[in-house]
PDB file of C-alpha atoms in Angstrom:
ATOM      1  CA  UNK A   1      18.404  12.250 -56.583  1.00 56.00           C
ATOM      2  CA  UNK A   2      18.433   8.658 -55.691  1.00 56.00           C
ATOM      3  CA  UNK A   3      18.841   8.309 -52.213  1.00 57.00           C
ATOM      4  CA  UNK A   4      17.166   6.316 -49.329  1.00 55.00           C
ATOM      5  CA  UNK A   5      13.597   7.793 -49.279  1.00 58.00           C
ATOM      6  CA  UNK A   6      13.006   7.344 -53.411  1.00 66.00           C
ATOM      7  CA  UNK A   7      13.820   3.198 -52.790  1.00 68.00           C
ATOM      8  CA  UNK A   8      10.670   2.246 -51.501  1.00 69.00           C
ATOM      9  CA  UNK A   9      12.280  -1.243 -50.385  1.00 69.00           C
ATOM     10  CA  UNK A  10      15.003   1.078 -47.735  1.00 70.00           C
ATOM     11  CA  UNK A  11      12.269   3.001 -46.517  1.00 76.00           C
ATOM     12  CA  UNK A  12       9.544   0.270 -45.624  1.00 82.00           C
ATOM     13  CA  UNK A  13      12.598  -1.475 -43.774  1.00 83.00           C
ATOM     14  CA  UNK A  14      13.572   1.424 -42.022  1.00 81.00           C
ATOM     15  CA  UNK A  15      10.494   1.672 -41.149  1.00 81.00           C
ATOM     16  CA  UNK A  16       9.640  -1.780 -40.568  1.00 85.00           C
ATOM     17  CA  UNK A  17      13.184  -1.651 -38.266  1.00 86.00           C
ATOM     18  CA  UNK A  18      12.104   1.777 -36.619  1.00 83.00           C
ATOM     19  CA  UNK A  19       8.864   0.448 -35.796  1.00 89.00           C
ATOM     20  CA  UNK A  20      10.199  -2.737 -33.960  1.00 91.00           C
ATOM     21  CA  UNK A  21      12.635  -0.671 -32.150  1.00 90.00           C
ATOM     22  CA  UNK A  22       9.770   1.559 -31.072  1.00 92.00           C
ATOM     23  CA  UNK A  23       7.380  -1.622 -30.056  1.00 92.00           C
ATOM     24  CA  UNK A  24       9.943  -2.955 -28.178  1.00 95.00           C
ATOM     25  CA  UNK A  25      11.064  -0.021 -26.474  1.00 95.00           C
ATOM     26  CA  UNK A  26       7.124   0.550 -25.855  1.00 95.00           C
ATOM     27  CA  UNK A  27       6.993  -3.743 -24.135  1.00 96.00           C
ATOM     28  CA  UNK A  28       9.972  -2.431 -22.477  1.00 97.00           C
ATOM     29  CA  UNK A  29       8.028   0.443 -20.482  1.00 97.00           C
ATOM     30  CA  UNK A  30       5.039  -1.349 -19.763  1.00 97.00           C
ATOM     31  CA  UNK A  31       7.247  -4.857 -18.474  1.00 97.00           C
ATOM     32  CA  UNK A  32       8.726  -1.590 -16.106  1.00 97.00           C
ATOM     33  CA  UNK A  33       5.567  -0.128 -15.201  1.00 97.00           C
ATOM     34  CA  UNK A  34       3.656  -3.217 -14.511  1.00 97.00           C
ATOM     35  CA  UNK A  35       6.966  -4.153 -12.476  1.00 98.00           C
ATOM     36  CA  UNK A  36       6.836  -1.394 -10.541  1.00 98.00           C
ATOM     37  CA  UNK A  37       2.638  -1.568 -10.043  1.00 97.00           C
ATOM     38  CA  UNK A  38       3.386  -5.325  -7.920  1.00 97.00           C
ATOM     39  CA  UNK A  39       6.325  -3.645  -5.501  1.00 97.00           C
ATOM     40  CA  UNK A  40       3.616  -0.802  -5.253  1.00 97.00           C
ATOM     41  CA  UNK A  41       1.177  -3.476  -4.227  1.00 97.00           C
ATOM     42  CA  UNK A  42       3.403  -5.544  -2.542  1.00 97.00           C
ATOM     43  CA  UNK A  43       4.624  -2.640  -0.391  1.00 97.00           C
ATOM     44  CA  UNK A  44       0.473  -1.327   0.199  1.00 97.00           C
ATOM     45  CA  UNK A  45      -0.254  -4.868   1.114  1.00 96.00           C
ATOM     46  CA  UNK A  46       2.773  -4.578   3.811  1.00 96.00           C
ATOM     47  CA  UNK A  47       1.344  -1.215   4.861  1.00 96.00           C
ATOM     48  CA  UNK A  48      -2.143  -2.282   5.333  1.00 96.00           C
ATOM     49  CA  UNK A  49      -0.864  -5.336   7.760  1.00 96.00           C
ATOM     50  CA  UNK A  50       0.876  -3.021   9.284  1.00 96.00           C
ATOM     51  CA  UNK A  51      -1.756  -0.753   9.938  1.00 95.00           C
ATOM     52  CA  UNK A  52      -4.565  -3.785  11.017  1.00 96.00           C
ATOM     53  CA  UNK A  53      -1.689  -4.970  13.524  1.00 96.00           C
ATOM     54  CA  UNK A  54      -1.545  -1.034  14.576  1.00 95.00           C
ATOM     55  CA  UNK A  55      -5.335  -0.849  14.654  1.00 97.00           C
ATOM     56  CA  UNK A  56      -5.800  -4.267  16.945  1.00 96.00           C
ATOM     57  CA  UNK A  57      -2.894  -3.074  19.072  1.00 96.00           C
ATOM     58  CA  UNK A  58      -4.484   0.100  19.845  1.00 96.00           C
ATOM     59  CA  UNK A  59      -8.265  -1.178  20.114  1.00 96.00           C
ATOM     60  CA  UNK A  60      -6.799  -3.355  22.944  1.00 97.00           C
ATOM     61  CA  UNK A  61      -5.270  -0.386  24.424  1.00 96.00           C
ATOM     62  CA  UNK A  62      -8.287   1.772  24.563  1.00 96.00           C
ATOM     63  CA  UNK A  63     -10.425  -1.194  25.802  1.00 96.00           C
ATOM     64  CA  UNK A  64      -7.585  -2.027  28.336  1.00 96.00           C
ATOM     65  CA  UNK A  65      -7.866   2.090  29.606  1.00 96.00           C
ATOM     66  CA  UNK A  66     -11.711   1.914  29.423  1.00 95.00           C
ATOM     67  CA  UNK A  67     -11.830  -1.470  31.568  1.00 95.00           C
ATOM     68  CA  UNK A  68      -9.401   0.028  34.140  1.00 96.00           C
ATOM     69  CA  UNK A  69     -11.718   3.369  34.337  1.00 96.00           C
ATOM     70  CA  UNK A  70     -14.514   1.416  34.969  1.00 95.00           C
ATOM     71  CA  UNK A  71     -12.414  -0.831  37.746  1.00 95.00           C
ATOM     72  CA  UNK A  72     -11.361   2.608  39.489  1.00 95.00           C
ATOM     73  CA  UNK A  73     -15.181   4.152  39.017  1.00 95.00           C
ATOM     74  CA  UNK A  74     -16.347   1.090  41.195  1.00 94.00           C
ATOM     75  CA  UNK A  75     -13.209   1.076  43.451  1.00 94.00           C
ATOM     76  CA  UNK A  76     -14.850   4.603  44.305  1.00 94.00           C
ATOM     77  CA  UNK A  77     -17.993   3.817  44.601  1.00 93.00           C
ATOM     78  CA  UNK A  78     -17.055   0.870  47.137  1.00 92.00           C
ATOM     79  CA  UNK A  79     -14.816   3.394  48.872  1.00 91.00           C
ATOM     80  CA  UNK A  80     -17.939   5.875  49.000  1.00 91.00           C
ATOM     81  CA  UNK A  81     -20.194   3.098  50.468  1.00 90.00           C
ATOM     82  CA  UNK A  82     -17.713   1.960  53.016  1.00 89.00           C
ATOM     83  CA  UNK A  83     -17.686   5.674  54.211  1.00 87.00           C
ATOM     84  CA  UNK A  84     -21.335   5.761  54.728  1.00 78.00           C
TER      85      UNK A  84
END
């Protein structure tokens, strides 16, 4: 028979049509995945200041608790010598 795939000329453009169709469907995808790689980044780059500003906060906090211990230990220990 003559149809489509024994005219070498329809084929290779079908091809040549399928195979641009295919590329472009393939830039497509990777335009979407790099797309979504920078939010990903942009939202780990959020989390991380986040987490420093988290991280300082809470260093302050335990320094600020550790200071106050040591103000109450020598509270005591003035307390203790007045009572001698």
């Amino acid at each position: 028979g003559t149809g489509a795939a024994d005219n070498p000329v329809m084929t290779s453009e079908y091809l040549k049509s399928a195979t641009t169709a295919e590329l472009q469907k393939r830039d497509q995808m990777i335009k979407n995945l790099a797309a979504e790689l920078r939010k990903e980044r942009e939202e780990s780059k959020k989390k991380d200041a986040a987490l420093r500003k988290y991280e300082g906060f809470y260093r302050e906090v335990k320094a600020r608790s550790a200071e106050k211990k040591l103000l109450q230990k020598k509270m005591q220990q003035e307390q203790q010598n007045m009572q001698k």
